[in-house]
Amino acid sequence: MVPAMDQAGIHYRVEDDFPDYLRDESRQTGWADSISFPLSTDEIRDHLRYAEARRELVTLQGARTGITAGAVPEGGHVLNLSRMKRLLSVKKEPLPTVVVQPGLSLAEIRTAIREEIGSKWFFPPDPTETSASIGGMIACNASGARSFLYGAVRAYIHSLRVMLIDGSTLLIRRQANRASNRSFEITAECGRRIAGALPSYRLPSMKNASGYFAQDEMDLVDLFVGSEGTLGVVFEAELSLRPNPPVQFGLLAFLPDENGALAVVRRARAMARIKPETEGLAALEFFDERSLALVRNEPAGTELRLPEGPGVAVYLEYHGHQENFLEDRVASLSQHLEKCGADPETAWLATSEKEMERLKAFRHAIPEAVNRTIGERKKTNPGLTKLGTDLAVPDDRLDDVVRLYREGLDRLGLEHVIFGHIGNNHLHVNIIPRSTDEYEKGRQLYREWGRAVVRMGGTVSAEHGIGKLKREMLMEMYGPEGIEEMKRLKACFDPDSLLNRGNLFSY
Ligand SMILES: Cc1cc2nc3c(=O)[nH]c(=O)nc-3n(C[C@H](O)[C@H](O)[C@H](O)COP(=O)(O)OP(=O)(O)OC[C@H]3O[C@@H](n4cnc5c(N)ncnc54)[C@H](O)[C@@H]3O)c2cc1C
């Protein structure tokens, strides 16, 4: 047991002083001996060396909005980076970048960019939860609704500074540090050379946040993005920005049933991209009947006056740089929507920032309402947690996966909602168990789906990461050999597996 405070006054007891820091948004609770909140790189190094000398586990935390228990400790020390919140530098030419510390939240980064660079540039990743820290977003390769157009966080990381468990630091710049086939070599700033082999598995072709990124000749920045804090602590990140499209609008359309929604998806995809990664359909989202029912009584749902009765909804968001973009798109969209069975009278068009924010609040209200419902049920049955899927499949398997979800849920009669990033074939099924029996059935069903999705060429995590909750599924996806290769890779950076042990795979 570490003393309540060590000689530098930097460790605190977790259970007594900071009990909330044993949890994240997965609502799992862990255990730990001590916690610290470093404010500088030197302080991070002190904590890591202190832990390494004692062979003590270290769990990294950002804002703890993760939903796979990646930031939930299983003993040892908690290193919470949320107080390292400085914007370190801003570069305006030739293309703007900002260098930030890991604890800055997405909301704070957006404000800083507006203040320092202006509103012509923006940082596109948008994992809905704006209190997420950039360190956590990088560790999970976070993405969200707009990744349909812009991709995940990975695409916006220009360089990283990472501290390893022994306190040595790496500076890894995009395009400057690359693998050779599947081998890599990196020299730490102290001169220590780290070399090894990348896993040999093939990554799925869609949006993916499952395990280490591995490709021939890959940029080594990408090895750390999405590595879930298992290789090192991200203590500085240089983020690249994109031109902010001056024309943005969102449309929430209500449809009689899921078949209509799938038809909208096919049509919208066919007319999706104008200029890849800069202009076109930015988000394509789906909300089933139960999601709408759940959110109808929430403030965001009441404010929008969601239509009563059966039916589903699709949200389309477009970003453009031309003045006539809005008129052109809305005209052709209305025709398409009508052909798919939507009633244009009930559709909700948002063109101003304020209106877009309201639609976003509506979308955010769904996972929050689910979390609140499960929170209530936990009061009488603490073992219950929501089961939220994060599976994605290739484009041509979307209809199959929707059928798969419906068949399983109907067969077992489980309470649920289905919503999310249908444009990326990435729907979140949230099973909301009412009893321990339903929870166990839901877990079993999720595992079945994971296996089926892998057979379809899909991924077991498209955006939330693996954490400690989906290790079995990762094994399903890459097989025992893939997991062994990942373990060997981790050992190159963290030989005793002290850092974030339990994330991705068991020790
Ligand atoms: C309502 C809601 C909606 C959400 N929607 C989305 C969504 O649309 N898309 C999406 O991608 N996610 C979503 N999330 C999940 C979550 O917001 C993201 O995973 C986010 O990236 C986590 O950031 P964090 O700072 O909270 O990280 P934490 O939860 O604190 O940690 C996440 C992981 O990162 C590691 N980590 C944290 N900081 C560092 C660091 N500096 N260096 C190395 N490793 C580190 C942790 O050890 C852990 O493994 C949602 C969450 C909620 C609650």
Coordinates of C-alpha atoms and ligand atoms in Angstrom, one line a residue:
M1 CA 0.0 0.0 0.0
V2 CA 1.4 3.4 -1.0
P3 CA 1.3 6.0 1.9
A4 CA -1.5 8.6 1.8
M5 CA 1.1 11.1 0.5
D6 CA 4.6 10.3 -0.6
Q7 CA 7.7 12.5 0.0
A8 CA 6.8 14.8 -2.9
G9 CA 3.2 15.1 -1.6
I10 CA 1.9 13.7 -4.8
H11 CA 0.0 10.6 -4.0
Y12 CA -3.5 10.5 -2.5
R13 CA -5.6 7.6 -1.3
V14 CA -8.2 6.9 -3.9
E15 CA -11.0 5.3 -1.9
D16 CA -11.0 7.9 0.8
D17 CA -10.3 11.1 -1.1
F18 CA -11.3 10.4 -4.8
P19 CA -13.8 7.5 -4.9
D20 CA -15.2 8.7 -8.3
Y21 CA -11.9 8.1 -9.9
L22 CA -12.3 4.4 -9.5
R23 CA -15.0 4.6 -12.3
D24 CA -15.6 5.8 -15.8
E25 CA -18.7 6.1 -17.9
S26 CA -18.8 2.3 -18.3
R27 CA -20.1 2.5 -14.7
Q28 CA -17.6 -0.3 -13.7
T29 CA -15.8 0.3 -10.4
G30 CA -12.2 -0.7 -9.9
W31 CA -9.7 -0.5 -7.0
A32 CA -6.4 1.3 -6.5
D33 CA -4.0 2.3 -3.8
S34 CA -3.2 5.8 -4.8
I35 CA -3.9 8.6 -7.3
S36 CA -2.0 11.6 -8.6
F37 CA -2.8 14.6 -10.8
P38 CA 0.5 15.7 -12.4
L39 CA 0.8 19.2 -13.7
S40 CA 4.0 18.9 -15.7
T41 CA 6.0 16.4 -17.7
D42 CA 8.5 16.1 -14.9
E43 CA 5.7 15.2 -12.5
I44 CA 4.5 12.4 -14.9
R45 CA 8.1 11.1 -15.0
D46 CA 8.4 11.1 -11.2
H47 CA 5.1 9.1 -10.8
L48 CA 6.0 6.6 -13.5
R49 CA 9.5 6.0 -12.1
Y50 CA 8.1 5.7 -8.6
A51 CA 5.6 3.0 -9.9
E52 CA 8.2 1.2 -12.0
A53 CA 10.7 1.0 -9.2
R54 CA 8.0 -0.8 -7.1
R55 CA 6.6 -2.9 -10.0
E56 CA 3.3 -1.1 -9.4
L57 CA 0.5 -1.0 -12.0
V58 CA -0.4 2.4 -13.4
T59 CA -3.8 3.3 -14.9
L60 CA -4.1 6.4 -17.0
Q61 CA -7.1 8.6 -16.9
G62 CA -8.3 11.6 -18.9
A63 CA -11.9 12.8 -18.4
R64 CA -13.2 9.3 -17.6
T65 CA -16.0 9.6 -20.3
G66 CA -14.8 6.3 -21.8
I67 CA -17.3 3.5 -21.9
T68 CA -15.2 0.4 -22.0
A69 CA -13.6 0.7 -18.5
G70 CA -10.2 1.6 -20.1
A71 CA -9.6 4.1 -17.3
V72 CA -10.9 1.9 -14.5
P73 CA -7.9 0.8 -12.4
E74 CA -7.4 -2.8 -11.3
G75 CA -4.9 -2.0 -8.5
G76 CA -1.8 0.1 -8.2
H77 CA -1.6 3.8 -9.0
V78 CA -4.0 6.0 -11.0
L79 CA -2.3 8.7 -13.1
N80 CA -5.0 11.3 -13.9
L81 CA -3.9 13.7 -16.7
S82 CA -7.0 15.9 -16.5
R83 CA -5.3 18.8 -14.9
M84 CA -2.7 19.2 -17.6
K85 CA -4.7 21.7 -19.6
R86 CA -2.4 24.1 -21.3
L87 CA -2.4 25.1 -25.0
L88 CA 1.3 25.1 -25.6
S89 CA 1.7 26.7 -29.0
V90 CA -0.2 27.7 -32.1
K91 CA 1.2 27.6 -35.7
K92 CA -0.8 29.4 -38.3
E93 CA 1.4 28.8 -41.5
P94 CA 1.5 27.0 -43.8
L95 CA -1.4 25.0 -42.4
P96 CA -2.6 25.7 -38.8
T97 CA -1.8 23.3 -36.0
V98 CA -2.1 23.6 -32.2
V99 CA 0.1 21.8 -29.6
V100 CA -1.9 20.8 -26.5
Q101 CA -1.4 19.0 -23.2
P102 CA -3.5 15.8 -22.7
G103 CA -6.0 17.1 -20.3
L104 CA -7.6 19.8 -22.5
S105 CA -11.2 18.8 -23.3
L106 CA -12.7 18.9 -26.8
A107 CA -14.8 21.9 -25.8
E108 CA -11.7 23.8 -24.5
I109 CA -9.8 22.9 -27.6
R110 CA -12.6 24.3 -29.8
T111 CA -12.7 27.5 -27.8
A112 CA -8.9 27.9 -27.9
I113 CA -8.9 27.4 -31.7
R114 CA -11.6 30.1 -32.1
E115 CA -9.8 32.5 -29.9
E116 CA -6.3 31.9 -31.3
I117 CA -6.8 31.2 -35.0
G118 CA -10.4 32.3 -35.7
S119 CA -13.5 30.5 -37.0
K120 CA -12.1 29.7 -40.4
W121 CA -10.4 26.6 -39.1
F122 CA -11.6 23.8 -36.9
F123 CA -10.7 20.4 -35.4
P124 CA -13.2 18.0 -36.9
P125 CA -13.3 15.0 -34.5
D126 CA -16.5 15.0 -32.6
P127 CA -17.2 12.1 -30.2
T128 CA -20.4 13.8 -29.0
E129 CA -19.1 14.1 -25.4
T130 CA -17.3 17.4 -25.5
S131 CA -15.9 16.9 -22.0
A132 CA -13.6 14.1 -23.3
S133 CA -9.9 15.0 -23.0
I134 CA -7.7 15.0 -26.0
G135 CA -5.4 12.4 -24.4
G136 CA -8.3 10.0 -24.0
M137 CA -9.6 10.7 -27.5
I138 CA -6.1 9.9 -29.0
A139 CA -5.8 6.8 -26.9
C140 CA -9.2 5.5 -28.2
N141 CA -8.9 7.0 -31.7
A142 CA -12.3 8.6 -31.0
S143 CA -14.7 9.4 -33.7
G144 CA -18.4 10.2 -34.0
A145 CA -21.2 11.3 -36.3
R146 CA -19.1 13.5 -38.5
S147 CA -16.4 10.9 -39.1
F148 CA -18.5 9.9 -42.1
L149 CA -16.9 12.8 -43.9
Y150 CA -13.8 13.6 -41.8
G151 CA -12.6 10.2 -40.4
A152 CA -11.5 9.6 -36.8
V153 CA -9.0 11.5 -34.5
R154 CA -6.1 9.6 -36.2
A155 CA -6.3 11.8 -39.3
Y156 CA -5.7 15.0 -37.2
I157 CA -2.7 13.9 -35.2
H158 CA 0.4 15.6 -36.7
S159 CA 2.8 14.6 -33.9
L160 CA 2.8 13.1 -30.4
R161 CA 5.1 13.2 -27.4
V162 CA 4.8 10.0 -25.4
M163 CA 6.4 9.0 -22.1
L164 CA 7.2 5.4 -21.5
I165 CA 6.9 3.6 -18.2
D166 CA 10.7 4.1 -17.5
G167 CA 10.3 7.9 -17.9
S168 CA 12.0 8.1 -21.4
T169 CA 10.2 10.2 -24.0
L170 CA 9.4 9.8 -27.7
L171 CA 8.7 12.5 -30.2
I172 CA 6.9 10.9 -33.1
R173 CA 6.1 13.0 -36.2
R174 CA 3.8 12.0 -39.0
Q175 CA 5.8 11.1 -42.1
A176 CA 9.1 11.3 -40.3
N177 CA 8.8 8.0 -38.4
R178 CA 7.7 5.1 -40.4
A179 CA 7.8 1.3 -40.2
S180 CA 9.7 -0.8 -42.6
N181 CA 7.3 -3.4 -43.8
R182 CA 6.1 -4.6 -40.4
S183 CA 9.2 -3.8 -38.4
F184 CA 9.7 -0.6 -36.5
E185 CA 12.5 1.3 -34.8
I186 CA 12.2 4.4 -32.7
T187 CA 14.9 6.3 -30.8
A188 CA 13.8 7.9 -27.5
E189 CA 14.9 11.4 -26.8
C190 CA 17.5 10.0 -24.3
G191 CA 19.0 7.9 -27.2
R192 CA 17.5 4.6 -26.2
R193 CA 16.6 2.5 -29.3
I194 CA 13.3 0.6 -29.3
A195 CA 12.7 -1.9 -32.1
G196 CA 10.3 -4.7 -32.8
A197 CA 7.7 -6.2 -35.0
L198 CA 4.1 -5.0 -35.7
P199 CA 1.3 -7.4 -35.7
S200 CA 0.8 -9.3 -38.9
Y201 CA -3.0 -9.1 -39.0
R202 CA -5.0 -7.3 -41.6
L203 CA -7.2 -4.4 -40.4
P204 CA -10.8 -4.3 -41.5
S205 CA -11.5 -1.7 -44.2
M206 CA -14.1 0.3 -42.2
K207 CA -14.0 2.7 -39.2
N208 CA -12.1 0.8 -36.6
A209 CA -10.9 1.2 -33.0
S210 CA -9.9 -2.4 -32.2
G211 CA -6.4 -3.1 -31.1
Y212 CA -3.1 -1.8 -32.4
F213 CA -3.1 -0.2 -35.8
A214 CA -0.8 -2.2 -38.0
Q215 CA 0.1 -1.8 -41.7
D216 CA 3.1 -2.2 -43.9
E217 CA 5.3 1.0 -43.9
M218 CA 2.8 2.7 -41.6
D219 CA 3.3 6.0 -39.9
L220 CA 4.4 5.2 -36.3
V221 CA 2.2 8.0 -35.0
D222 CA -0.7 5.6 -35.8
L223 CA 0.7 3.0 -33.6
F224 CA 0.1 5.2 -30.5
V225 CA -3.3 6.5 -31.7
G226 CA -5.8 4.0 -30.5
S227 CA -3.4 2.0 -28.4
E228 CA -5.5 2.7 -25.3
G229 CA -2.7 3.9 -23.1
T230 CA -1.0 0.5 -23.1
L231 CA 2.3 1.7 -24.7
G232 CA 2.9 5.1 -23.1
V233 CA 1.4 8.3 -21.7
V234 CA 0.5 10.9 -24.4
F235 CA 1.7 14.1 -22.8
E236 CA 1.7 16.4 -25.8
A237 CA -0.1 16.3 -29.1
E238 CA 0.1 18.5 -32.2
L239 CA -3.3 18.6 -33.8
S240 CA -3.9 19.6 -37.5
L241 CA -7.0 21.6 -38.4
R242 CA -9.2 21.8 -41.5
P243 CA -11.0 24.7 -43.1
N244 CA -14.3 25.2 -41.4
P245 CA -17.1 24.9 -44.0
P246 CA -19.1 28.1 -43.9
V247 CA -22.3 26.4 -45.0
Q248 CA -23.5 23.6 -42.6
F249 CA -27.0 22.3 -42.2
G250 CA -28.7 19.4 -40.5
L251 CA -32.0 17.7 -41.3
L252 CA -33.9 15.3 -39.0
A253 CA -36.4 13.4 -41.1
F254 CA -39.1 11.1 -39.7
L255 CA -39.9 7.9 -41.6
P256 CA -42.6 5.2 -41.1
D257 CA -40.2 2.3 -40.6
E258 CA -36.6 0.9 -40.8
N259 CA -36.9 -0.1 -44.4
G260 CA -37.5 3.5 -45.3
A261 CA -34.4 4.5 -43.3
L262 CA -32.3 2.0 -45.0
A263 CA -33.5 3.3 -48.4
V264 CA -32.4 6.9 -47.3
V265 CA -29.0 5.5 -46.4
R266 CA -28.5 4.0 -49.8
R267 CA -29.6 7.1 -51.6
A268 CA -27.6 9.5 -49.4
R269 CA -24.5 7.4 -49.8
A270 CA -24.8 7.5 -53.5
M271 CA -24.8 11.3 -53.5
A272 CA -22.5 11.6 -50.5
R273 CA -19.1 13.1 -51.2
I274 CA -18.4 16.1 -53.3
K275 CA -14.8 16.7 -52.4
P276 CA -13.5 13.9 -50.1
E277 CA -12.8 15.0 -46.6
T278 CA -13.8 18.6 -47.1
E279 CA -17.3 18.8 -48.4
G280 CA -20.5 16.8 -48.6
L281 CA -22.5 14.5 -46.3
A282 CA -20.8 14.9 -42.9
A283 CA -23.1 12.7 -40.8
L284 CA -25.7 10.1 -41.4
E285 CA -27.4 8.9 -38.3
F286 CA -30.3 6.7 -37.3
F287 CA -32.8 6.6 -34.4
D288 CA -35.2 3.7 -34.0
E289 CA -38.7 4.0 -32.6
R290 CA -37.7 3.1 -29.0
S291 CA -34.9 5.8 -29.1
L292 CA -37.5 8.4 -30.0
A293 CA -39.9 7.2 -27.3
L294 CA -37.1 7.3 -24.7
V295 CA -36.1 10.9 -25.5
R296 CA -39.6 12.3 -26.1
N297 CA -39.9 13.3 -22.5
E298 CA -36.3 14.6 -22.2
P299 CA -35.8 18.4 -22.4
A300 CA -34.2 18.0 -25.8
G301 CA -37.0 15.9 -27.2
T302 CA -39.7 18.1 -25.7
E303 CA -38.1 21.2 -27.2
L304 CA -38.0 19.6 -30.6
R305 CA -41.7 18.5 -30.3
L306 CA -40.9 15.0 -31.8
P307 CA -43.9 13.7 -33.6
E308 CA -46.0 11.2 -31.6
G309 CA -46.7 7.7 -32.8
P310 CA -44.6 5.0 -34.5
G311 CA -41.8 5.6 -36.9
V312 CA -38.0 6.1 -36.9
A313 CA -35.7 9.1 -37.7
V314 CA -32.7 9.7 -39.9
Y315 CA -30.3 12.7 -39.3
L316 CA -28.3 14.0 -42.3
E317 CA -25.7 16.8 -41.9
Y318 CA -24.1 18.5 -44.8
H319 CA -21.0 20.7 -44.9
G320 CA -20.2 22.9 -47.9
H321 CA -18.0 25.7 -49.1
Q322 CA -20.2 27.2 -51.9
E323 CA -22.9 29.7 -51.2
N324 CA -25.6 27.9 -53.2
F325 CA -24.7 24.6 -51.4
L326 CA -27.7 24.7 -49.1
E327 CA -30.4 25.4 -51.7
D328 CA -29.0 22.8 -54.1
R329 CA -28.7 20.0 -51.5
V330 CA -32.1 20.7 -49.7
A331 CA -34.0 20.6 -53.0
S332 CA -32.6 17.2 -54.1
L333 CA -32.7 15.8 -50.6
S334 CA -36.4 16.5 -50.2
Q335 CA -37.2 14.6 -53.3
H336 CA -35.1 11.6 -52.2
L337 CA -36.6 11.6 -48.7
E338 CA -40.2 11.7 -50.1
K339 CA -39.4 8.7 -52.3
C340 CA -38.3 6.8 -49.2
G341 CA -41.6 7.5 -47.4
A342 CA -40.6 10.6 -45.3
D343 CA -43.1 13.3 -44.7
P344 CA -41.4 16.6 -45.6
E345 CA -43.9 18.5 -43.3
T346 CA -42.5 16.9 -40.2
A347 CA -38.8 17.1 -41.1
W348 CA -36.7 19.5 -39.1
L349 CA -34.1 21.6 -40.9
A350 CA -31.4 23.3 -38.9
T351 CA -29.3 26.0 -40.7
S352 CA -28.0 28.2 -37.9
E353 CA -25.4 27.2 -35.3
K354 CA -28.1 27.5 -32.6
E355 CA -30.5 25.2 -34.4
M356 CA -27.8 22.7 -35.1
E357 CA -26.9 22.7 -31.4
R358 CA -30.5 21.8 -30.6
L359 CA -30.4 18.8 -32.9
K360 CA -27.1 17.8 -31.4
A361 CA -28.6 18.0 -27.9
F362 CA -31.4 15.7 -29.1
R363 CA -28.9 13.1 -30.3
H364 CA -26.8 13.4 -27.1
A365 CA -30.0 13.0 -25.0
I366 CA -30.4 9.3 -26.1
P367 CA -27.3 7.8 -24.6
E368 CA -27.7 10.0 -21.6
A369 CA -31.3 8.8 -21.1
V370 CA -30.1 5.2 -21.4
N371 CA -27.4 5.8 -18.8
R372 CA -29.9 7.4 -16.5
T373 CA -32.4 4.5 -16.9
I374 CA -29.7 2.0 -16.1
G375 CA -28.4 4.2 -13.2
E376 CA -31.9 4.0 -11.6
R377 CA -32.0 0.2 -12.1
K378 CA -28.6 -0.2 -10.5
K379 CA -29.9 1.3 -7.3
T380 CA -31.8 -1.9 -6.7
N381 CA -29.6 -4.3 -8.6
P382 CA -25.9 -3.0 -8.5
G383 CA -24.7 -5.7 -10.9
L384 CA -26.6 -4.3 -13.9
T385 CA -24.9 -2.3 -16.6
K386 CA -26.0 -1.1 -20.0
L387 CA -24.8 -3.3 -22.8
G388 CA -23.8 -0.9 -25.6
T389 CA -22.6 -2.4 -28.9
D390 CA -19.9 -0.7 -31.0
L391 CA -19.8 -3.2 -34.0
A392 CA -19.5 -2.1 -37.6
V393 CA -19.7 -4.0 -40.9
P394 CA -18.8 -3.3 -44.5
D395 CA -21.4 -1.3 -46.6
D396 CA -22.9 -4.3 -48.3
R397 CA -23.7 -6.0 -45.0
L398 CA -25.8 -3.2 -43.4
D399 CA -29.1 -4.9 -44.1
D400 CA -27.8 -8.2 -42.8
V401 CA -26.6 -6.8 -39.5
V402 CA -29.9 -4.9 -38.9
R403 CA -31.7 -8.2 -39.4
L404 CA -29.3 -10.0 -37.1
Y405 CA -29.9 -7.4 -34.3
R406 CA -33.7 -7.5 -34.7
E407 CA -33.8 -11.3 -34.7
G408 CA -31.8 -11.6 -31.5
L409 CA -33.6 -8.8 -29.6
D410 CA -37.1 -10.2 -30.6
R411 CA -36.1 -13.7 -29.7
L412 CA -35.0 -12.8 -26.2
G413 CA -37.5 -10.0 -25.6
L414 CA -34.8 -7.6 -24.3
E415 CA -35.5 -3.9 -23.7
H416 CA -33.3 -1.9 -26.0
V417 CA -32.7 1.1 -28.2
I418 CA -30.9 1.2 -31.6
F419 CA -29.3 4.5 -32.8
G420 CA -26.1 5.8 -34.2
H421 CA -23.8 6.1 -37.2
I422 CA -25.7 4.2 -39.8
G423 CA -23.7 5.9 -42.6
N424 CA -20.7 3.9 -41.3
N425 CA -22.8 0.8 -40.8
H426 CA -22.1 1.4 -37.1
L427 CA -25.3 1.3 -35.1
H428 CA -25.2 1.3 -31.3
V429 CA -27.6 -1.3 -29.9
N430 CA -28.1 -0.4 -26.3
I431 CA -29.6 -3.3 -24.3
I432 CA -31.1 -2.0 -21.0
P433 CA -31.5 -5.1 -18.8
R434 CA -34.2 -5.2 -16.2
S435 CA -32.7 -8.2 -14.3
T436 CA -29.5 -10.2 -13.8
D437 CA -31.0 -12.9 -16.1
E438 CA -31.6 -10.3 -18.9
Y439 CA -28.1 -8.9 -18.4
E440 CA -26.6 -12.4 -18.9
K441 CA -28.7 -13.1 -21.9
G442 CA -27.7 -9.7 -23.4
R443 CA -24.0 -10.4 -22.8
Q444 CA -24.4 -13.7 -24.5
L445 CA -26.2 -12.1 -27.4
Y446 CA -23.6 -9.4 -27.8
R447 CA -20.9 -12.1 -28.0
E448 CA -22.9 -13.9 -30.7
W449 CA -23.2 -10.7 -32.7
G450 CA -19.4 -10.0 -32.3
R451 CA -18.6 -13.4 -33.8
A452 CA -21.1 -12.9 -36.7
V453 CA -19.8 -9.4 -37.4
V454 CA -16.2 -10.7 -37.6
R455 CA -17.4 -13.3 -40.1
M456 CA -19.0 -10.4 -42.1
G457 CA -15.5 -8.8 -42.3
G458 CA -16.5 -6.2 -39.7
T459 CA -15.0 -4.8 -36.5
V460 CA -15.8 -5.5 -32.8
S461 CA -15.1 -1.8 -31.9
A462 CA -15.6 1.0 -34.4
E463 CA -15.0 3.9 -32.0
H464 CA -15.2 3.2 -28.3
G465 CA -12.1 0.9 -28.1
I466 CA -11.7 -2.4 -26.4
G467 CA -10.8 -1.4 -22.8
K468 CA -11.4 -4.1 -20.3
L469 CA -14.9 -5.1 -21.4
K470 CA -14.3 -6.4 -24.9
R471 CA -11.1 -8.4 -24.6
E472 CA -12.8 -11.7 -25.6
M473 CA -14.2 -10.0 -28.7
L474 CA -10.8 -8.7 -29.7
M475 CA -9.5 -12.3 -29.4
E476 CA -12.4 -13.3 -31.7
M477 CA -11.3 -10.7 -34.3
Y478 CA -7.5 -11.2 -34.4
G479 CA -7.3 -14.8 -33.0
P480 CA -4.8 -16.0 -30.3
E481 CA -1.8 -15.3 -32.6
G482 CA -2.9 -11.7 -33.2
I483 CA -3.2 -11.2 -29.5
E484 CA 0.3 -12.7 -28.8
E485 CA 1.7 -10.3 -31.5
M486 CA 0.1 -7.4 -29.7
K487 CA 1.5 -8.5 -26.3
R488 CA 5.0 -8.8 -27.8
L489 CA 4.7 -5.3 -29.3
K490 CA 3.6 -3.9 -25.9
A491 CA 6.6 -5.6 -24.2
C492 CA 8.9 -3.5 -26.4
F493 CA 7.7 -0.4 -24.7
D494 CA 6.5 -1.7 -21.3
P495 CA 8.4 -5.0 -20.5
D496 CA 6.6 -5.7 -17.2
S497 CA 3.2 -4.7 -18.5
L498 CA 2.6 -2.1 -15.8
L499 CA 0.9 0.5 -17.9
N500 CA -2.9 0.1 -18.4
R501 CA -2.6 -3.6 -17.8
G502 CA -5.9 -5.3 -18.6
N503 CA -6.7 -3.0 -21.6
L504 CA -7.0 -4.9 -24.9
F505 CA -5.9 -8.2 -23.5
S506 CA -5.3 -10.0 -20.2
Y507 CA -1.8 -10.2 -18.9
Ligands
LIG1 C1 -22.7 10.2 -23.7 C2 -21.4 9.7 -24.3 C3 -21.3 9.7 -25.7 C4 -20.1 9.2 -26.3 N1 -20.0 9.3 -27.7 C5 -18.9 8.9 -28.3 C6 -18.8 8.9 -29.7 O1 -19.7 9.3 -30.4 N2 -17.6 8.5 -30.2 C7 -16.5 8.1 -29.5 O2 -15.5 7.8 -30.0 N3 -16.6 8.0 -28.1 C8 -17.8 8.4 -27.5 N4 -17.9 8.3 -26.2 C9 -16.8 7.7 -25.4 C10 -15.7 8.7 -24.9 O3 -16.1 10.0 -24.8 C11 -14.4 8.6 -25.7 O4 -13.9 7.3 -25.7 C12 -13.3 9.6 -25.3 O5 -12.3 9.5 -26.3 C13 -12.7 9.3 -23.9 O6 -11.9 10.4 -23.5 P1 -11.6 10.6 -22.0 O7 -10.7 11.8 -21.8 O8 -12.9 10.6 -21.2 O9 -10.8 9.3 -21.7 P2 -10.8 8.3 -20.4 O10 -12.2 7.7 -20.3 O11 -10.3 9.0 -19.2 O12 -9.8 7.2 -20.9 C14 -10.0 6.5 -22.1 C15 -8.8 5.6 -22.4 O13 -7.7 6.5 -22.7 C16 -6.6 6.3 -21.9 N5 -5.9 7.6 -21.7 C17 -6.5 8.7 -21.2 N6 -5.6 9.7 -21.3 C18 -4.5 9.2 -21.8 C19 -3.2 9.8 -22.1 N7 -2.9 11.1 -21.9 N8 -2.2 9.0 -22.7 C20 -2.5 7.7 -22.9 N9 -3.7 7.1 -22.6 C21 -4.7 7.8 -22.1 C22 -7.2 5.7 -20.6 O14 -6.2 4.9 -19.9 C23 -8.3 4.8 -21.2 O15 -7.8 3.6 -21.7 C24 -19.0 8.8 -25.5 C25 -19.1 8.8 -24.1 C26 -20.3 9.3 -23.5 C27 -20.4 9.3 -22.0

